[in-house]
XYZ file of C-alpha atoms in Angstrom:
582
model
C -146.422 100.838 6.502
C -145.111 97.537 5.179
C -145.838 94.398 6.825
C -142.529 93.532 8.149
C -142.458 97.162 9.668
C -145.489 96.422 11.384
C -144.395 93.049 12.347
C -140.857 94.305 13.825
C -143.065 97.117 15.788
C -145.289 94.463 17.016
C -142.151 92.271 18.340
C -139.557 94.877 20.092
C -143.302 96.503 21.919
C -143.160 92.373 23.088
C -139.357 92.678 24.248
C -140.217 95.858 25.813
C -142.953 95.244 27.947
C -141.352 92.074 28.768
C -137.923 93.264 29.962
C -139.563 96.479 31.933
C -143.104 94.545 33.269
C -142.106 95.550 36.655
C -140.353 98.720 36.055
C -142.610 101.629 36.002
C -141.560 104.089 33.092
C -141.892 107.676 32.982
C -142.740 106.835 29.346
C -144.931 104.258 27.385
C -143.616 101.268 25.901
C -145.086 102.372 22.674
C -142.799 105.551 22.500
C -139.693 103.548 23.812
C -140.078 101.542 20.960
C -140.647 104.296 18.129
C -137.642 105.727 19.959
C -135.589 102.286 19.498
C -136.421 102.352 15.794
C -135.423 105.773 14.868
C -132.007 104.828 16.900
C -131.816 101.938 15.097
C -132.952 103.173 11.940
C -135.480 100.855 11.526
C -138.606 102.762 11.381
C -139.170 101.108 7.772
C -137.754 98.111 6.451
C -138.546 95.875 3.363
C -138.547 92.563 5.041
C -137.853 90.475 7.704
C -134.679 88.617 7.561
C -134.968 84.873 7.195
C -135.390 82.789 10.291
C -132.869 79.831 11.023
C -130.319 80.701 8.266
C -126.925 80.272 9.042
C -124.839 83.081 7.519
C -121.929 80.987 8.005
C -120.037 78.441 6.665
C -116.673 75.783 6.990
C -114.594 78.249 5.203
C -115.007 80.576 8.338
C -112.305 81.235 10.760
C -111.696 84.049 13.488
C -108.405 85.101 14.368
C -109.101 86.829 17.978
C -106.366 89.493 18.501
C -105.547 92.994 20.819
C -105.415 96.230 18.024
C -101.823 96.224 19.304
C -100.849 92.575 19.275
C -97.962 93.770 16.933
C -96.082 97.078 17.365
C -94.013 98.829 15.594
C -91.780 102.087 15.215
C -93.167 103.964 12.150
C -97.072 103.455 12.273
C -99.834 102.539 14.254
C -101.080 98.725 15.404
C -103.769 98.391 13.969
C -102.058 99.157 10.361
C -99.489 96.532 11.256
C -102.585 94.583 12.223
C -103.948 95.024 8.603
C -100.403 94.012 6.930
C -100.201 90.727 9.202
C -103.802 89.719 7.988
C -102.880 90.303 4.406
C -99.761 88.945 4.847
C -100.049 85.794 6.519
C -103.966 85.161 6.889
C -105.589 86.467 3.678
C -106.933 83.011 2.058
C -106.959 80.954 5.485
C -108.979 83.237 7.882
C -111.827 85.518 6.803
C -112.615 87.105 10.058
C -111.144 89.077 12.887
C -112.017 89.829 16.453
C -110.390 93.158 17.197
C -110.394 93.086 20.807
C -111.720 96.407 22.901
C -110.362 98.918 20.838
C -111.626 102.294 22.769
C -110.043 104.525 25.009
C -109.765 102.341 28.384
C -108.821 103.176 31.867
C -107.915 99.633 33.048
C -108.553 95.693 32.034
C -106.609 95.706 28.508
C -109.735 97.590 27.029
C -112.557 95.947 29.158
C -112.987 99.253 31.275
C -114.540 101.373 28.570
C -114.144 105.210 28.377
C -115.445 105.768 25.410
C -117.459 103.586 23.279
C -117.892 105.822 20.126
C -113.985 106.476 19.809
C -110.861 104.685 18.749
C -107.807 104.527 21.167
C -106.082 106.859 19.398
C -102.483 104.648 20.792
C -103.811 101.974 18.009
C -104.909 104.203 15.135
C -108.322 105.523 14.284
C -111.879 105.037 12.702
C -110.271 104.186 9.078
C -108.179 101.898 10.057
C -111.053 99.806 11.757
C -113.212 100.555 8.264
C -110.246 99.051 5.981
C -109.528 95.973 7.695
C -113.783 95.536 7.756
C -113.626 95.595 4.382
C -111.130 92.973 3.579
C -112.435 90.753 7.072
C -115.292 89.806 8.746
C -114.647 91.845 12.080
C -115.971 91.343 15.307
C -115.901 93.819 18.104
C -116.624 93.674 21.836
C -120.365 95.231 23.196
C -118.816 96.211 26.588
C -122.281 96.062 27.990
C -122.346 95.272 31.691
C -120.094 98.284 32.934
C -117.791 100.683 31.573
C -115.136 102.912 33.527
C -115.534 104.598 36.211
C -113.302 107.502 34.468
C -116.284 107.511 31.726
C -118.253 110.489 31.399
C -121.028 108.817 31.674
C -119.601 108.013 35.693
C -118.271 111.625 35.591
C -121.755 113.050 35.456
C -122.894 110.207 37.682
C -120.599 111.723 39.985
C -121.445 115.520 39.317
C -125.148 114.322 39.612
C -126.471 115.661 36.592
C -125.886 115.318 32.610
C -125.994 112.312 30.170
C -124.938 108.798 32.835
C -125.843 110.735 36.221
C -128.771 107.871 35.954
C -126.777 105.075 34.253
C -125.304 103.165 37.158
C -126.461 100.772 39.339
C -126.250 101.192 43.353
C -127.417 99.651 46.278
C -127.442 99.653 50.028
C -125.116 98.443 52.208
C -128.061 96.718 54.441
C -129.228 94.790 51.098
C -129.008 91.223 50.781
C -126.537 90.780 47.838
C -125.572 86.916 49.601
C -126.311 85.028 46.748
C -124.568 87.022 44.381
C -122.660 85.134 41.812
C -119.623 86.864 40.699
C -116.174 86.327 39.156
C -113.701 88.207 41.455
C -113.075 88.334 45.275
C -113.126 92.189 45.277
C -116.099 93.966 47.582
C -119.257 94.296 45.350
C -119.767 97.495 46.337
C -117.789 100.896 45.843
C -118.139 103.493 48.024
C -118.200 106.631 45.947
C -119.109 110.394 46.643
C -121.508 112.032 44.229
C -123.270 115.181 44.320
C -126.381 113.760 45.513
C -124.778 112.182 48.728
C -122.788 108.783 48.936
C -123.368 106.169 46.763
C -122.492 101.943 47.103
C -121.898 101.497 43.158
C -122.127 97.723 41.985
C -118.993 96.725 40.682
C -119.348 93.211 39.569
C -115.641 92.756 37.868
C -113.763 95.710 39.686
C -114.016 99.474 41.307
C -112.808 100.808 37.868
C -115.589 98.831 35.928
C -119.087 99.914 37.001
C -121.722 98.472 36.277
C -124.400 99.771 34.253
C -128.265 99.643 35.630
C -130.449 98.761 32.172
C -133.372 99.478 34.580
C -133.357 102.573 33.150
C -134.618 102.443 29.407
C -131.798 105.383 28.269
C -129.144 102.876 28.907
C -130.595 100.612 26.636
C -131.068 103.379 24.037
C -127.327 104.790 24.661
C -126.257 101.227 23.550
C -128.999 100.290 20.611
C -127.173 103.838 19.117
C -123.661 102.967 19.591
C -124.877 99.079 17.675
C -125.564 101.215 15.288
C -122.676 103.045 15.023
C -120.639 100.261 14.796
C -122.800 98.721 11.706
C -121.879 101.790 9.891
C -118.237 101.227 10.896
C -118.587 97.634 8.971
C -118.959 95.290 12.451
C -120.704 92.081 11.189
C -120.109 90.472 14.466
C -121.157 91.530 18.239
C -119.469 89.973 20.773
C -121.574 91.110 24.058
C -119.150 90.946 27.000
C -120.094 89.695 30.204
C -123.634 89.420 29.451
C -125.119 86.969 31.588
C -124.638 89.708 34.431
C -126.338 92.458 32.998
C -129.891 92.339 34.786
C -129.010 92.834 38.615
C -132.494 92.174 40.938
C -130.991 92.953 44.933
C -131.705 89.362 46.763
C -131.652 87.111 43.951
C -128.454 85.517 42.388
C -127.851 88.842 39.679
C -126.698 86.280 37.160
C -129.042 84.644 33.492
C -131.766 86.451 35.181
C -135.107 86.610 32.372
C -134.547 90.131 31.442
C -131.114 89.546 30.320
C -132.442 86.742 27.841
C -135.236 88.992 26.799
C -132.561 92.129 26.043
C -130.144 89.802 24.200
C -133.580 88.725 22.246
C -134.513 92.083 21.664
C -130.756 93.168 20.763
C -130.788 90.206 17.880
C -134.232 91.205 16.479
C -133.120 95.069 15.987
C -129.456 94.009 14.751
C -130.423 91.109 12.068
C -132.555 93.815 10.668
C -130.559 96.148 10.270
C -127.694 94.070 8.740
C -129.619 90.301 7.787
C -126.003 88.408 8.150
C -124.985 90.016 11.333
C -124.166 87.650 13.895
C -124.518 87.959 17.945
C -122.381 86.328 20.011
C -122.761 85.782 23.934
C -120.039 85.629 26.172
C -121.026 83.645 28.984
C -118.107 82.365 30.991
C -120.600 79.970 33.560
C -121.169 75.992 33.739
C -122.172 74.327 30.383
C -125.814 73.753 30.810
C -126.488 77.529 31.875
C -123.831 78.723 28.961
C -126.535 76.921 26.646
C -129.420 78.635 27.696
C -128.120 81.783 25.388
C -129.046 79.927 22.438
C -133.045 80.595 23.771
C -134.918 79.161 21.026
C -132.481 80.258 18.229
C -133.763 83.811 19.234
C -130.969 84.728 21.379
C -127.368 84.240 20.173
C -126.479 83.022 16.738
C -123.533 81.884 18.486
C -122.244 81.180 21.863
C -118.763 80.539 23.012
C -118.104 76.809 23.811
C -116.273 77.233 27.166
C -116.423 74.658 28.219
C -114.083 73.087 25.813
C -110.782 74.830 26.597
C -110.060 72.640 30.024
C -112.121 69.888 28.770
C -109.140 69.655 25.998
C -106.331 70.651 28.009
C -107.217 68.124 30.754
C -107.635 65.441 28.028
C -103.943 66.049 26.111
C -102.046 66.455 29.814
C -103.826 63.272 31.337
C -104.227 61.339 27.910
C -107.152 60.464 28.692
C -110.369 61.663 26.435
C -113.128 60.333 28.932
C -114.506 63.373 29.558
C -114.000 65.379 26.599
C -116.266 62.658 24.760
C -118.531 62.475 27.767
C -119.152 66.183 27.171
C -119.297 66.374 23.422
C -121.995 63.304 23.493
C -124.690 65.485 26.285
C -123.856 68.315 24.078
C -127.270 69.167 21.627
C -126.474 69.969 18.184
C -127.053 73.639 17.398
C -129.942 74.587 15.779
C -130.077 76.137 11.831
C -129.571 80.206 12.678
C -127.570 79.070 15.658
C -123.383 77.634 16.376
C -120.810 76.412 18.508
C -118.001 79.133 19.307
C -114.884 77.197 19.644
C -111.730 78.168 20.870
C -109.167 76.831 23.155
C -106.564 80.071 23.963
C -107.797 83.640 24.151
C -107.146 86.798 25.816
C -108.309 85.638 28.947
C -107.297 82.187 30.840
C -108.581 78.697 30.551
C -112.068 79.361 32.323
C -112.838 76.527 35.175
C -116.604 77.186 36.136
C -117.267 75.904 32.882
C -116.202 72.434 33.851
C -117.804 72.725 37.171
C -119.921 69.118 37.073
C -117.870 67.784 34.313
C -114.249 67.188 36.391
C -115.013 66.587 39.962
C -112.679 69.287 42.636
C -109.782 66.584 42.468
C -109.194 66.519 38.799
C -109.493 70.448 38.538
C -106.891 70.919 41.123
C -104.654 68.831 39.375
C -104.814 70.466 36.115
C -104.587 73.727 37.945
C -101.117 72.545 39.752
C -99.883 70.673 35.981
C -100.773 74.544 34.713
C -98.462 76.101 37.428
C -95.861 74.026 36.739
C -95.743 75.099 33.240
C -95.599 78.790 34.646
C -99.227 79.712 34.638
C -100.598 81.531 37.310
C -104.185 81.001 38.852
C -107.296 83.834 39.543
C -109.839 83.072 42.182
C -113.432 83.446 42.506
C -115.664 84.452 45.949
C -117.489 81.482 46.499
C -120.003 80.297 48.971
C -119.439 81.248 52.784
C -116.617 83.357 52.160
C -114.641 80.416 50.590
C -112.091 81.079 47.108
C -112.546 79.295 44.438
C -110.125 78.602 41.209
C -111.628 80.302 38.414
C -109.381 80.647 35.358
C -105.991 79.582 35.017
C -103.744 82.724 33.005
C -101.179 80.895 30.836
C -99.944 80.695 27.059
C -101.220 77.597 25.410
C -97.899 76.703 23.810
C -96.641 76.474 27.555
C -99.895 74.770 28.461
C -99.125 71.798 26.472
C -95.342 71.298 26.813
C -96.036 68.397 28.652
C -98.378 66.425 30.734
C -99.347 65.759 34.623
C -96.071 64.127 34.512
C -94.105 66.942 33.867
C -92.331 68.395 30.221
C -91.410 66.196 27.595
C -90.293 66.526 23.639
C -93.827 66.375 22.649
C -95.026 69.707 23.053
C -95.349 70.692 19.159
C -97.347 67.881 18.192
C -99.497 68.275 20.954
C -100.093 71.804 20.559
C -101.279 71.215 16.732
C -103.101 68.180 18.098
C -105.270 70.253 20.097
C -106.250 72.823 17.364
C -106.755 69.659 14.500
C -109.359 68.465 17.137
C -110.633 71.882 17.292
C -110.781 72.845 13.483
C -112.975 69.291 13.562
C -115.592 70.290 15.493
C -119.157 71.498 15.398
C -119.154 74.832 15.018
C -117.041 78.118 13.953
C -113.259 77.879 15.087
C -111.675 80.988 16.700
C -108.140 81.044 16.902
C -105.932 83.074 19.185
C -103.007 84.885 17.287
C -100.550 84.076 19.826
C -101.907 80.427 19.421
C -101.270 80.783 15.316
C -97.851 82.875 16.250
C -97.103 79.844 19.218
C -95.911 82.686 21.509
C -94.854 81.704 24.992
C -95.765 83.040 28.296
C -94.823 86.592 28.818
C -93.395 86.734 32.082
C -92.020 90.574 32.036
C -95.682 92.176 30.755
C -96.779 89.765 33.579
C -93.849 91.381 36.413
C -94.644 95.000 34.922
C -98.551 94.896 35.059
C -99.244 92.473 37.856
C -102.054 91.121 36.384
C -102.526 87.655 35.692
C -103.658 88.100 32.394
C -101.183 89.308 31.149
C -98.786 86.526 30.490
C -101.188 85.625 27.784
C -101.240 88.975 25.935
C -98.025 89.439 24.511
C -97.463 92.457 22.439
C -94.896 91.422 19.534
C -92.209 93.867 17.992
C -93.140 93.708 13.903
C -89.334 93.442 13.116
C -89.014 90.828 15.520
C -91.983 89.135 14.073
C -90.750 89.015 10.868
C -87.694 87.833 11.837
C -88.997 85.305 13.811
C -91.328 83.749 11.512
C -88.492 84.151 8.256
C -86.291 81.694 10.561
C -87.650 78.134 9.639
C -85.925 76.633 12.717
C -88.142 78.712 15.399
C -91.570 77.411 16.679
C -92.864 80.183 15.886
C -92.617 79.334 11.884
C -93.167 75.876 12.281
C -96.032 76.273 13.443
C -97.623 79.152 11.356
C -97.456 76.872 8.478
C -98.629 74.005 9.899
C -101.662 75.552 11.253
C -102.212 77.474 8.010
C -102.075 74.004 6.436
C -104.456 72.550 8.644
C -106.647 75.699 8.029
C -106.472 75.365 4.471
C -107.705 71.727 4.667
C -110.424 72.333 6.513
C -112.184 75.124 4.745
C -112.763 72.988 1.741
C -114.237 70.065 3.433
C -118.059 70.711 3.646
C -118.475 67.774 6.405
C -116.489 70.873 8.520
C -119.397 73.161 8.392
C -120.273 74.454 11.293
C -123.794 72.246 11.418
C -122.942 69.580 9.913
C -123.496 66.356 11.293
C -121.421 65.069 14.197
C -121.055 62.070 16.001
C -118.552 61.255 18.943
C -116.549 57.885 18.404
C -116.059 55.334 20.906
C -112.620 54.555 20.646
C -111.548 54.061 23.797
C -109.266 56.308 26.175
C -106.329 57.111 24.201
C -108.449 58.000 20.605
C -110.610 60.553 20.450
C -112.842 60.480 17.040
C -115.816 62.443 15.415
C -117.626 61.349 12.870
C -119.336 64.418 11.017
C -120.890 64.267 7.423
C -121.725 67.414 5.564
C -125.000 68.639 5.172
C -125.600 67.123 1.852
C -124.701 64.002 3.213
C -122.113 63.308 0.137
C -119.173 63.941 2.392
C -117.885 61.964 5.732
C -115.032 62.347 7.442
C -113.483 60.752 10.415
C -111.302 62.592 12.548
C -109.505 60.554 14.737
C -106.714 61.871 17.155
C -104.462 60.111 19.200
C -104.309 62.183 22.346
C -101.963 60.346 24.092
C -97.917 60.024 24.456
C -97.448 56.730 23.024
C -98.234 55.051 19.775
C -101.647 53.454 19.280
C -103.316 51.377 16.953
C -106.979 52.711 14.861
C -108.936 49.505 14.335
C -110.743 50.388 11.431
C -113.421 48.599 11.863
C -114.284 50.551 14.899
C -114.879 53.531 12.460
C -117.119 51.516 9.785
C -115.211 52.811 6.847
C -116.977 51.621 3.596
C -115.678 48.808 1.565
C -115.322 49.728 -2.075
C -115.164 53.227 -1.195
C -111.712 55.476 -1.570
C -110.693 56.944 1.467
C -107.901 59.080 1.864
C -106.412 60.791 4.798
C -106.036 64.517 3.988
C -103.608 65.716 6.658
C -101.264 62.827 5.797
C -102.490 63.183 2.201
C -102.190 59.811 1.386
C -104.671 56.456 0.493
C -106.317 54.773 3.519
C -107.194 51.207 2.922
C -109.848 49.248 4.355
C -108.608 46.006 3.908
C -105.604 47.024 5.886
C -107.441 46.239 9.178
C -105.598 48.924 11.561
C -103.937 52.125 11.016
C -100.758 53.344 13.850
C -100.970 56.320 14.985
C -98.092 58.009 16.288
C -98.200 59.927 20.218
C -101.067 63.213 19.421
C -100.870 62.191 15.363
C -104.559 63.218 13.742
C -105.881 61.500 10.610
C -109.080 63.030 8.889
C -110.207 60.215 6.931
C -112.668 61.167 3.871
C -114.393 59.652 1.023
C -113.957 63.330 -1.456
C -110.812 64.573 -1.659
């Protein structure tokens, strides 16, 4: 036995008797792990992989997409997926987040029925394989429930077979008060089995039942399909819904210490199985409990920086960058092994609990009423004593930022860009929504047809229509592909853009919002300064300390910035990122 077999024994028998301490087994911990090696494969391995290495750099981007975000008439999405990629993405964005892409009963894909098949509506195992082999992909770990028309629930239901003990119930005289949970549904389905009446914990909805990781074969069922999806070329694990995983009856059922520990044990058996495999938590909660995934650069490699979507938003509406800075500066910079997940638009809303503490109730019910004006819609939350609660808004970006709390106005386009160069500038790995890169609107007939909320967000675009669209120079939809691809371009040579690079917040005032960050090195600085609101202002700088005698040069304007000029205008949501190597 080597030594880093013996080691990685030694640590998942740790994460075992940890997460099950009070669970009595009708096995030892010492067979549970052999029998989470063999699943994983891992019952010998050459070394260990090396601790706080970041397996990422500034030339990394994720495009975050649905297999059938573009449809066609002759073949399958996810082959038009691969041709848009090539075709538009190839030397800009390296990575792709393929959202659920498994037969589904309900949720666009987040109501699993299968986790070890491809919807066969969006192609099939080979198409996933090719586009892993030009991409970095990431796919969705459905973890906290899957559908109730799973077979797993199916047996559950029958009482006997493979899931008749993978679901988690509870009595309707329990005290589930404190709860926390993300819809206003009842927790609790009533459902008929063949061992009497069950109340099945439903955390999201009835159709997506949640999965009781009490029981170790759970655990195993999804340490095998990790492993699956490794072969399958997955470098990145996205594990949906997480922080609810570990449900104790009485107690809150949310970032409870067994999660942590699984997530820790999930990121030891993954990283050695595939050393530049990343794990990514998906924690839509307030900011200092969202950080807590990080553990001590044990947990996730990265986590998903929610709460800078309305932090952004509510800065380019009001114009106002108080508490975007105010934010950014309490924010700890990420440890080596460990980054920021940034993204402002994906296929969900703009999440509010995550800047619960950070806007008071006044200033989130305003953005949520500038939202609705621009045609978004609103989903709720139960909340304490029976009270609702705002807890995503469901709109398109582009529409987001068409104006500000004062209504529409011709600045939406450089707004829009503004938002995503103060992205692309920030701490951490950038993850871009296509309908953000494609500047699609909100869809108000999927919205009529489905009902859903969500859905005016998830557009599903017609290739030819596509094509057309983006050969037209005079639509948004080209203007601002290339513009973003340009902005992409720039930033994945600058090595002050790493994702751990240095980074300092400016103090600039209201109406500027500027970063210092300075590559790892240290030979590279640049300033990114934005102007975030709708009239011109002036850059003293001084204020930014820019080095006499050094060249500067502004590479999104591509021209010479000068010192001895004093001040620098910049025009309403204009960005400079001022650097000393170009």
């Amino acid at each position: 036995m080597t030594a880093a077999t013996e080691h990685l024994q030694q640590r998942v028998l740790h994460h075992l008797n940890t997460i099950y301490r009070d669970i009595e087994l009708n096995q030892s911990t010492v067979i549970l792990m052999q029998r989470v090696l063999d699943t994983m494969r891992l019952a010998r391995v050459a070394q260990a992989p090396e601790p706080f290495y970041n397996h990422w750099d500034q030339s990394d981007m994720v495009l975050i997409t649905y297999g059938d975000s573009i449809i066609g008439k002759d073949e399958q999405p996810l082959k038009y997926l691969h041709k848009f990629l090539d075709e538009h993405c190839k030397d800009s964005i390296n990575s792709v987040h393929i959202l659920p892409f498994f037969p589904y009963s309900s949720d666009d894909g987040f109501a699993v029925i299968d986790y070890s098949s491809v919807n066969d509506a969006l192609g099939d195992w080979q198409d996933i394989e090719a586009i892993s082999s030009d991409y970095r992909l990431m796919t969705d770990l459905v973890i906290n429930h899957c559908s109730s028309r799973s077979p797993w629930f199916q047996n559950f239901i029958k009482g006997s077979g493979v899931g008749s003990d993978y679901f988690m119930t509870a009595e309707l005289d329990d005290d589930l008060s404190q709860v926390v949970r993300p819809r206003i549904s009842p927790l609790l389905r009533e459902t008929e089995t063949g061992d009497g009446v069950k109340q099945v914990w439903c955390t999201f909805s009835h159709d997506q039942v949640d999965l009781d990781f009490r029981n170790p074969e759970v655990l195993l069922a999804f340490i095998s399909i990790i492993r699956q999806y490794l072969d399958s070329g997955v470098k990145l694990f996205r594990l949906d819904a997480v922080a609810f995983l570990w449900k104790i009856v009485g107690t809150s059922s949310i970032n409870l210490p067994q999660t942590h520990e699984c997530i820790r044990l999930l990121r030891c058996l993954i990283e050695h199985a595939v050393p530049d495999a990343v794990v990514i938590t998906e924690t839509n909660i307030p900011n200092q409990q969202n950080l807590s995934y990080f553990g001590n650069a044990n947990e996730a490699h990265w986590i998903y920086n929610f709460s800078l979507p309305p932090l952004l938003v509510n800065t380019l509406v009001t114009g106002n960058c108080r508490y975007l800075k105010q934010w950014l500066m309490s924010m700890p910079p990420a440890q080596n092994g460990t980054a920021y997940f940034n993204f402002i638009a994906s296929h969900d809303g703009i999440g509010l609990r995550p800047a619960e503490g950070l806007l008071n109730e006044d200033e989130i019910n305003q953005l949520v009423n500038t939202m609705a004006s621009f045609g978004g819609c609103v989903s709720w939350r139960a909340a304490e004593h029976g009270q609702r609660k705002p807890y995503e808004i469901n709109i398109a970006l582009y529409d987001a930022l068409q104006g500000t709390i004062n209504g529409p106005d011709r600045w939406g386009e450089q707004r829009f860009l503004c938002a995503h160069t103060i992205m692309f500038a920030l701490e951490g790995v950038p993850g871009l929504y296509i309908h953000s890169l494609l500047a699609t609107g909100n869809d108000y007939e999927k919205l009529k047809h489905t009902q859903h909320n969500r859905s005016i967000n998830r557009h599903r675009w017609d290739e030819q229509l596509l094509a057309d669209a983006l050969a037209d120079e005079r639509t948004q939809h080209s203007k601002i592909i290339k513009q973003m691809r340009r902005l992409i371009d720039l930033r994945i040579k600058q090595p002050a853009f790493h994702p751990n690079a240095t980074q300092f917040t400016l103090q600039l005032g209201g109406q500027l919002f500027g970063l210092w960050r300075q590559s790892l090195d240290r030979r590279q600085s640049v300033f990114s300064v934005s102007n975030v609101s709708d009239e011109p202002q002036t850059l003293n700088l001084g204020d930014i300390n820019l080095i006499e005698g050094t060249d500067w040069f502004d590479l999104i304007a591509q021209k010479p910035v000068l010192p001895s000029r004093l001040e620098m205008e910049l025009a309403p949501y204009q960005t400079v990122w001022i650097t000393n190597i170009f």
